[in-house]
Coordinates of N, CA, C and O in Angstrom, one line a residue:
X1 N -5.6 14.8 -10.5 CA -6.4 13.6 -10.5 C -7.2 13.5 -9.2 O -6.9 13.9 -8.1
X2 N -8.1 12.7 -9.6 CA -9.0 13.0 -8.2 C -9.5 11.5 -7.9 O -10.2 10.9 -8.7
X3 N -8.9 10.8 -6.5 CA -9.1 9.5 -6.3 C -10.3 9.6 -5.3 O -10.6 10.5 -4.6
X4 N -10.9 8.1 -5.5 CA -11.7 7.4 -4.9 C -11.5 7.7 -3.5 O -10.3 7.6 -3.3
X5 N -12.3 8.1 -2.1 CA -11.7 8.3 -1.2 C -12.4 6.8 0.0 O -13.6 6.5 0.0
X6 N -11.5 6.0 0.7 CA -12.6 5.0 1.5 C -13.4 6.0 2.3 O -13.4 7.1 2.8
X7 N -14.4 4.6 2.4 CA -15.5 4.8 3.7 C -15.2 4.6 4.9 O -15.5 5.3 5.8
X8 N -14.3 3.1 5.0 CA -14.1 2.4 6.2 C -12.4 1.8 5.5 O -12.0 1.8 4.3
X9 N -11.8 1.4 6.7 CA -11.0 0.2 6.7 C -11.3 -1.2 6.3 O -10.4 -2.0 6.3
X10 N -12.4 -1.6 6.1 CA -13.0 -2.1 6.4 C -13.0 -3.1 4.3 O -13.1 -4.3 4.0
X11 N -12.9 -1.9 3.7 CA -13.0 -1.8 2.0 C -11.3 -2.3 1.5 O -10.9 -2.9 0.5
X12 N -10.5 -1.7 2.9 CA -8.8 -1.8 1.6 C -8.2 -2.6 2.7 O -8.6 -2.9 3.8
X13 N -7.2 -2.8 2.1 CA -6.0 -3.8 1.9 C -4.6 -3.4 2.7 O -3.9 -4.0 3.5
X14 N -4.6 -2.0 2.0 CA -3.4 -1.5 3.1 C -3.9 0.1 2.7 O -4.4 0.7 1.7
X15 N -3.4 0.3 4.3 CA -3.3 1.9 4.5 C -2.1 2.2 5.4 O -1.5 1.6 6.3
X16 N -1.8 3.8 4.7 CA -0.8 4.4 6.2 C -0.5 5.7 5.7 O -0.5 6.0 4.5
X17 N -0.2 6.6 6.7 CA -0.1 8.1 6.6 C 1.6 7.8 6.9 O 2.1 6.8 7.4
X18 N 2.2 8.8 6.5 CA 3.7 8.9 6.8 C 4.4 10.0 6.1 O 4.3 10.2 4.9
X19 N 5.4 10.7 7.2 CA 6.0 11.7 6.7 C 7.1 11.6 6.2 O 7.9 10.9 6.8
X20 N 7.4 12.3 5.1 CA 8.8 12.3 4.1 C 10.1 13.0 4.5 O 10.2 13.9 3.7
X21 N 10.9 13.1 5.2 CA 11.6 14.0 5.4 C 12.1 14.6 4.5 O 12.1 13.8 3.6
X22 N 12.8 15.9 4.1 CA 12.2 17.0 5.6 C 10.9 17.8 5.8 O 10.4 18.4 6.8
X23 N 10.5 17.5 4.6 CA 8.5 18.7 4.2 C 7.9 17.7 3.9 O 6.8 18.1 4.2
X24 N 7.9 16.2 3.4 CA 7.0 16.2 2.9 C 5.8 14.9 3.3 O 6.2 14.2 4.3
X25 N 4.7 14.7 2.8 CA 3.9 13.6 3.5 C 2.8 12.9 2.3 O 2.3 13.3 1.3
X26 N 2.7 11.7 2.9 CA 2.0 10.6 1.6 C 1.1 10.1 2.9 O 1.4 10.1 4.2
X27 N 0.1 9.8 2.1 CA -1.0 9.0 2.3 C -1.2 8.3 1.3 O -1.3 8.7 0.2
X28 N -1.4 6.8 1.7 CA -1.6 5.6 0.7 C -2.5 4.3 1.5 O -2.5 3.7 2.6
X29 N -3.5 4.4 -0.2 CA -4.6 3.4 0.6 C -4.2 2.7 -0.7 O -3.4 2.9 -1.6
X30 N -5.2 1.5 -0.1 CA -5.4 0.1 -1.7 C -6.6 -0.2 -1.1 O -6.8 -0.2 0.1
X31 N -7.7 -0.5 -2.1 CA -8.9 -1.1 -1.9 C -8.7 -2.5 -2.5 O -7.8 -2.9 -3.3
X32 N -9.8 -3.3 -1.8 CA -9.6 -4.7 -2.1 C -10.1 -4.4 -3.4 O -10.5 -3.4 -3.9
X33 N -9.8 -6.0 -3.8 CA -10.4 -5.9 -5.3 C -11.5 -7.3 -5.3 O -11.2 -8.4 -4.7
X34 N -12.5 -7.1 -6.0 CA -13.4 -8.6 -6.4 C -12.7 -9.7 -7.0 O -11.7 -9.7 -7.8
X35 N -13.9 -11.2 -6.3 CA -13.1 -12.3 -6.6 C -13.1 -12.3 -8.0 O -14.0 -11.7 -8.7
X36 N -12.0 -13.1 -8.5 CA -11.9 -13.1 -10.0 C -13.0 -14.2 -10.4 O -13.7 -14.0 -11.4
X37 N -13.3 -15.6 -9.4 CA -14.4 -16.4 -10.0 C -15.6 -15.9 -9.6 O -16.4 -16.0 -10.5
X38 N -16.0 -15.4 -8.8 CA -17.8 -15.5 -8.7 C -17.7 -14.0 -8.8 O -18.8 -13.6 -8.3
X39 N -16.9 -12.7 -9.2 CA -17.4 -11.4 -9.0 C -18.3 -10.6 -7.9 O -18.8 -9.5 -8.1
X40 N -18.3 -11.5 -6.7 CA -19.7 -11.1 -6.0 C -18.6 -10.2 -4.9 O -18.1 -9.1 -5.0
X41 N -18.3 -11.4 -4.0 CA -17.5 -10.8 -3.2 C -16.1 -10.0 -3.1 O -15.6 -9.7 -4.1
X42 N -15.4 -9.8 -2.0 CA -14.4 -8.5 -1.9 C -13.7 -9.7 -1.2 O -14.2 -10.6 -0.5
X43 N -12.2 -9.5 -1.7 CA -11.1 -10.7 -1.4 C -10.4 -9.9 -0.5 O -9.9 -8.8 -0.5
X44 N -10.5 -11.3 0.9 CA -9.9 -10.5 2.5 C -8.8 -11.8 3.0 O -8.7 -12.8 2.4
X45 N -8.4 -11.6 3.8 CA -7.9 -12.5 4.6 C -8.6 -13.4 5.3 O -9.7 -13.1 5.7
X46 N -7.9 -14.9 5.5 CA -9.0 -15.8 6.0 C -9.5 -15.0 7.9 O -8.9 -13.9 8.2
X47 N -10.1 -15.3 8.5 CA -10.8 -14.7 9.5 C -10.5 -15.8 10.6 O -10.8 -16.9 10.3
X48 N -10.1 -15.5 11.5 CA -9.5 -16.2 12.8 C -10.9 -16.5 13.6 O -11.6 -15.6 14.0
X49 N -11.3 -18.1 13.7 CA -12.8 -18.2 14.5 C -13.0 -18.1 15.2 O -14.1 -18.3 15.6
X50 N -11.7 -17.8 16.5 CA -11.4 -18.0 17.7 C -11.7 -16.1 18.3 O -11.8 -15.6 19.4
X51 N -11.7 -15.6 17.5 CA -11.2 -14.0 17.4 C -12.3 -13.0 16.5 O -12.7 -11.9 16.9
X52 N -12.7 -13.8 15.1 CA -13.3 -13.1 14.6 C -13.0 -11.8 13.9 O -13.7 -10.9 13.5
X53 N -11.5 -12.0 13.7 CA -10.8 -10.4 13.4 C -9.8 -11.7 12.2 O -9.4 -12.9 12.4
X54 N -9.5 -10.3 10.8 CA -8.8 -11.0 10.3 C -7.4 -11.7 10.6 O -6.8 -11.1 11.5
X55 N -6.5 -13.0 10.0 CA -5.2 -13.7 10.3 C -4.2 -12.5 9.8 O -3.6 -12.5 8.7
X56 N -4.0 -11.4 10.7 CA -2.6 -10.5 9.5 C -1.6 -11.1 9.4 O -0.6 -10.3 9.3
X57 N -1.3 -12.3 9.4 CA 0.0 -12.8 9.1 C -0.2 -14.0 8.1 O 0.6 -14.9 8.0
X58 N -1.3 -14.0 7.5 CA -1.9 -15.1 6.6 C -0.9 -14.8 5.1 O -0.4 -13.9 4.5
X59 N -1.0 -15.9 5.1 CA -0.3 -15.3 3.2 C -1.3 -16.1 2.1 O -0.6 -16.8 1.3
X60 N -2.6 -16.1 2.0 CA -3.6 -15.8 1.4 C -4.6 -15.3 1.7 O -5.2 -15.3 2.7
X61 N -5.2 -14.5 0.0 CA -6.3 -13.9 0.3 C -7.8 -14.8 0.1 O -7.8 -15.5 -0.9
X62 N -9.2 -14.8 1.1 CA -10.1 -15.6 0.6 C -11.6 -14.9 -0.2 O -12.1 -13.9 0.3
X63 N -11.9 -15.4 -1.0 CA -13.3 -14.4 -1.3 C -14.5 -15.4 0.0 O -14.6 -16.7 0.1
X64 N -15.1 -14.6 0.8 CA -16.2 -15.1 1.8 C -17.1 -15.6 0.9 O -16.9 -16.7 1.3
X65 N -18.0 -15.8 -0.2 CA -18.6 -15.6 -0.5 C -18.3 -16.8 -1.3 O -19.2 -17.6 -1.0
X66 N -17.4 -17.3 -2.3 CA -17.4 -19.1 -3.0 C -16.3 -19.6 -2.4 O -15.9 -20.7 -2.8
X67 N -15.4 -18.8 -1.2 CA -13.9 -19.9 -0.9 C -13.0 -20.0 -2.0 O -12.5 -21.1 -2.3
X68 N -12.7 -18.6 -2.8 CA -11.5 -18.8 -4.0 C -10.6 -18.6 -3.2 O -10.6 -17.7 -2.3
X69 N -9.6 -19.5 -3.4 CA -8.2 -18.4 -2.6 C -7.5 -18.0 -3.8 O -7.7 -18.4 -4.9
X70 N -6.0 -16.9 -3.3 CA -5.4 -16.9 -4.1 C -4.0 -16.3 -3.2 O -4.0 -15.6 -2.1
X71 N -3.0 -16.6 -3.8 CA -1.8 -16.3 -2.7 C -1.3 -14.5 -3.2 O -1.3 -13.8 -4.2
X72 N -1.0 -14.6 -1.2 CA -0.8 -12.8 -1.1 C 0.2 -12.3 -2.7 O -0.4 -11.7 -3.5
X73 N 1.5 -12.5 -2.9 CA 2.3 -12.0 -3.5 C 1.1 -11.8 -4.9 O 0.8 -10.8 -5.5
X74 N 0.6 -12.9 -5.3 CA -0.1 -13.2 -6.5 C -1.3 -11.8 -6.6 O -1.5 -11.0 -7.6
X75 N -1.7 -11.8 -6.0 CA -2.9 -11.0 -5.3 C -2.7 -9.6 -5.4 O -3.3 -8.8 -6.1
X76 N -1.9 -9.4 -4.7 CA -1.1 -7.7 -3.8 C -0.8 -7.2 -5.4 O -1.2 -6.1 -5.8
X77 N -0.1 -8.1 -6.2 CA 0.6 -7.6 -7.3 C -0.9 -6.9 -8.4 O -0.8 -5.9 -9.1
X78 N -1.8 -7.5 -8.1 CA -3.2 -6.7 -9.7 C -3.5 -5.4 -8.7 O -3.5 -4.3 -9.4
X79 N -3.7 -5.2 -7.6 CA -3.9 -4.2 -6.7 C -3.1 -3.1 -7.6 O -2.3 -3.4 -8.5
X80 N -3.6 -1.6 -7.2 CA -3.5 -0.8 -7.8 C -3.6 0.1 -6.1 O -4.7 0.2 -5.4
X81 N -2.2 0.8 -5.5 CA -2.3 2.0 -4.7 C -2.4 3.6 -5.3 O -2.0 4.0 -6.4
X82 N -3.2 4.5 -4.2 CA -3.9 5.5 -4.0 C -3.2 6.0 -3.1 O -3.2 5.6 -1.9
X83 N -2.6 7.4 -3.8 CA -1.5 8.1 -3.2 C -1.7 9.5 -3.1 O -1.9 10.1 -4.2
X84 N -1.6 10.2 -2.1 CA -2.1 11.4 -2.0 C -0.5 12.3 -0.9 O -0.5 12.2 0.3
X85 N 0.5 13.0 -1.6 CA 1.2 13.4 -1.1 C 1.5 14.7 -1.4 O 1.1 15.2 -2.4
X86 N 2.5 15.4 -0.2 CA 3.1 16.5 -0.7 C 5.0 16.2 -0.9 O 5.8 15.7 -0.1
X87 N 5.1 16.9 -2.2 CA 6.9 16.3 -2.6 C 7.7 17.1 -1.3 O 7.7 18.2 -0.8
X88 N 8.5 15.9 -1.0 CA 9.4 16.7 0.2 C 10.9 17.8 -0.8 O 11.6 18.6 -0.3
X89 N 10.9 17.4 -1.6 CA 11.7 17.9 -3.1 C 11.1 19.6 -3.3 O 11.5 20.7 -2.8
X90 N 10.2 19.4 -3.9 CA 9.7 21.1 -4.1 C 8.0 21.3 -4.0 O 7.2 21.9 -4.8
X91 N 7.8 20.8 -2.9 CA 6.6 21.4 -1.6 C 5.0 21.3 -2.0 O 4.0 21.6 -1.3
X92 N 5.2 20.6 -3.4 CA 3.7 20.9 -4.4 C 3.4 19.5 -4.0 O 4.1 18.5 -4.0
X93 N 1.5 19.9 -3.6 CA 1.0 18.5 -3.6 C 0.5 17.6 -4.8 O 0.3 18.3 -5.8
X94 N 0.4 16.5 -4.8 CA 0.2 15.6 -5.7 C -0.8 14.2 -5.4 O -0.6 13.7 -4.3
X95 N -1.7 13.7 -6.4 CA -2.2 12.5 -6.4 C -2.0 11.4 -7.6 O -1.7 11.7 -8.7
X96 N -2.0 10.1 -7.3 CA -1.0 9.4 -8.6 C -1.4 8.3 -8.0 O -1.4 8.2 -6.8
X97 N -2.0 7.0 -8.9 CA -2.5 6.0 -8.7 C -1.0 5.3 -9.5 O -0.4 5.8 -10.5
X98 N -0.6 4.1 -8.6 CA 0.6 3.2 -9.3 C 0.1 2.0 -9.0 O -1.0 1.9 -8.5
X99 N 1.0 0.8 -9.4 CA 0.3 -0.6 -9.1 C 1.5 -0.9 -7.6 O 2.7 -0.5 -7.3
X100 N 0.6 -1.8 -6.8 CA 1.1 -2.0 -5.3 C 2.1 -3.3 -5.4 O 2.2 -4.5 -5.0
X101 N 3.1 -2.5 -6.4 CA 4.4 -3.4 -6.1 C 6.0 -2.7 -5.4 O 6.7 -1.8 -5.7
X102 N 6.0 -3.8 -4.4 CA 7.0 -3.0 -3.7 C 8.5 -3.8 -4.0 O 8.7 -5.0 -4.0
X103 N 9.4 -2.5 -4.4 CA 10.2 -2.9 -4.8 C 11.6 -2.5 -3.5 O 11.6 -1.6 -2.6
X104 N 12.5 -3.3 -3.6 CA 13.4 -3.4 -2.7 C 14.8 -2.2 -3.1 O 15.6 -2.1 -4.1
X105 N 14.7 -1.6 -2.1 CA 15.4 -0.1 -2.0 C 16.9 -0.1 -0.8 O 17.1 -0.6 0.2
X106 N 17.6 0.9 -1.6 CA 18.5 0.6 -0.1 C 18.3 2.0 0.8 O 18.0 2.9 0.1
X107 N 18.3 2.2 1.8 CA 18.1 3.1 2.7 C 19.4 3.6 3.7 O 20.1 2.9 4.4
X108 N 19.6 4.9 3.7 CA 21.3 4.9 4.3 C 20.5 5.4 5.8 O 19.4 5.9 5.7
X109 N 21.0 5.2 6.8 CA 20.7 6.0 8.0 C 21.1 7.1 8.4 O 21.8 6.8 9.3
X110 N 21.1 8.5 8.4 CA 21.5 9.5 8.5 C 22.3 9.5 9.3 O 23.3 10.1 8.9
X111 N 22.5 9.0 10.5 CA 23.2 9.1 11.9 C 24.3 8.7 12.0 O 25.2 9.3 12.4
X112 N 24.3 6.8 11.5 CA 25.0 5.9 11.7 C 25.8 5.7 10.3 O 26.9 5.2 10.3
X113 N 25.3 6.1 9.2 CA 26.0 5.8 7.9 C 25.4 4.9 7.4 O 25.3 5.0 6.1
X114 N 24.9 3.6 8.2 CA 24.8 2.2 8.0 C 24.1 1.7 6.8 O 23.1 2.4 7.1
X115 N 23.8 1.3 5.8 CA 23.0 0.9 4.5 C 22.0 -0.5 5.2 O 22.4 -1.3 6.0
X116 N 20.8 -0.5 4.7 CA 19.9 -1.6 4.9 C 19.2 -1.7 4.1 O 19.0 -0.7 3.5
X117 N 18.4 -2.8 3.5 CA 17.2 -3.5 2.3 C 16.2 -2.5 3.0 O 16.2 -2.3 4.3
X118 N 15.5 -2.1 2.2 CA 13.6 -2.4 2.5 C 12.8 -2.7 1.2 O 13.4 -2.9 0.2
X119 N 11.5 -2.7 1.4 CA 10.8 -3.1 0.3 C 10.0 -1.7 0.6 O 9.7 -1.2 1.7
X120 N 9.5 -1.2 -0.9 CA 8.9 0.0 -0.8 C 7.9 0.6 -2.3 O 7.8 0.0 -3.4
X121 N 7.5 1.6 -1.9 CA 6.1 1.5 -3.4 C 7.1 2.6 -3.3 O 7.6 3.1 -2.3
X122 N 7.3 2.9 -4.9 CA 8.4 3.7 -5.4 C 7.2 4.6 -6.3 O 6.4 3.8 -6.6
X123 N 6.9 5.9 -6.7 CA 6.5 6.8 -7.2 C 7.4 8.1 -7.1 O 8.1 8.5 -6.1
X124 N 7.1 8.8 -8.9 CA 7.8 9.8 -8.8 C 6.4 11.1 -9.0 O 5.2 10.9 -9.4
X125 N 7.2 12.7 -8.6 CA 6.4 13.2 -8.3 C 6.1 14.3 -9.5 O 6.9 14.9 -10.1
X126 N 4.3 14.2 -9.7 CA 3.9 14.5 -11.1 C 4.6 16.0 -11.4 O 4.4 16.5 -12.5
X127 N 5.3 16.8 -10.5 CA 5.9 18.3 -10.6 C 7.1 17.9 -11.0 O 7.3 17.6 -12.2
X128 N 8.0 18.0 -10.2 CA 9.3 17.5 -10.5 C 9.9 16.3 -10.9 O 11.1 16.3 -11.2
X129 N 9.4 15.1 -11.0 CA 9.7 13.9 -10.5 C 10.8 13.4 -10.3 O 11.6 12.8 -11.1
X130 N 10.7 13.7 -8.9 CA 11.6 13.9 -7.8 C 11.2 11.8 -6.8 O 10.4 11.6 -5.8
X131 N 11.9 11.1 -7.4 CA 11.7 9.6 -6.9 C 11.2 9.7 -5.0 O 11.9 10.2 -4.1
X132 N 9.9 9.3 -4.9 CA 9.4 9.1 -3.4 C 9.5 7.7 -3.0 O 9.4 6.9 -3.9
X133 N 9.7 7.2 -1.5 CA 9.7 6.0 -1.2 C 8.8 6.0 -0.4 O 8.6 6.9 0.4
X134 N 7.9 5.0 -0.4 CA 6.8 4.8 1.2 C 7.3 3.5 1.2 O 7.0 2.7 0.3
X135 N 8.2 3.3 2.5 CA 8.9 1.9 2.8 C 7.8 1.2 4.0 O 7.2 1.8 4.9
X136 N 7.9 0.1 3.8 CA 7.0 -0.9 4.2 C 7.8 -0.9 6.2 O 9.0 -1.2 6.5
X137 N 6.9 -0.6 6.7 CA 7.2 -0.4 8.7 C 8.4 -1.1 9.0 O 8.3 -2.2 8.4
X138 N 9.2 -1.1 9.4 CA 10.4 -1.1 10.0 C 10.3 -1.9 11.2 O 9.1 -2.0 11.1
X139 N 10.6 -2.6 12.4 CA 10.2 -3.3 13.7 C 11.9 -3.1 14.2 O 12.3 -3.5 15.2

């Protein structure tokens, strides 16, 4: 399958490159999507006037163009991610559009043993399907 590639950051919603241990690597974008009332504009985060750069910690999305809002969870969920990886399982690359819902996973720590939550876009892989995680950044 052959996806849509962006122009800018400027078009999506979320991006991030990241590697799979032990071979393997995903790339995942989301483009915004149009307001549902006026179709005109691209639904973004409200815009900080002090700054001029979007609120990343906002939890709605606004269309610039008639002021629709609509709340992130609400929003994130019609989104549709764009995934471009190679299986860390059996080495073959793959592309696979899923919808941008992240689902809560447990994660063991290799080192420590220790078990922890994340939230993560779960796809399996179109060769083997071999279950991939791209878990949402860690702090």
């Amino acid at each position: 399958m052959e996806l849509r590639q962006p122009k800018s950051m400027s078009e999506l919603v979320y991006f991030t490159q990241r590697t799979i241990l032990p071979d393997g690597k995903a790339k995942v974008w989301v483009f915004r999507s149009e307001c549902p009332s006026c179709k005109k504009g691209l639904m973004g985060k409200p815009i900080d006037p002090k700054t001029g750069k979007p609120k990343t910690r906002a939890t709605e999305y606004i269309c610039p163009e008639c002021g629709y809002t609509a709340e992130k969870e609400e929003y994130e969920d019609t989104l549709t991610a764009n995934i471009e990886y190679t299986c860390p399982n059996c080495k073959k690359q793959g592309s696979t559009q899923v919808p941008f819902k992240r689902q809560k996973i447990t994660i063991t720590d290799p080192n420590s043993g220790k078990k922890s939550r994340a939230d993560a876009v779960v796809f399996e892989c179109e060769h083997c399907n071999f279950k991939i995680n791209i878990t949402k950044k860690m702090k």
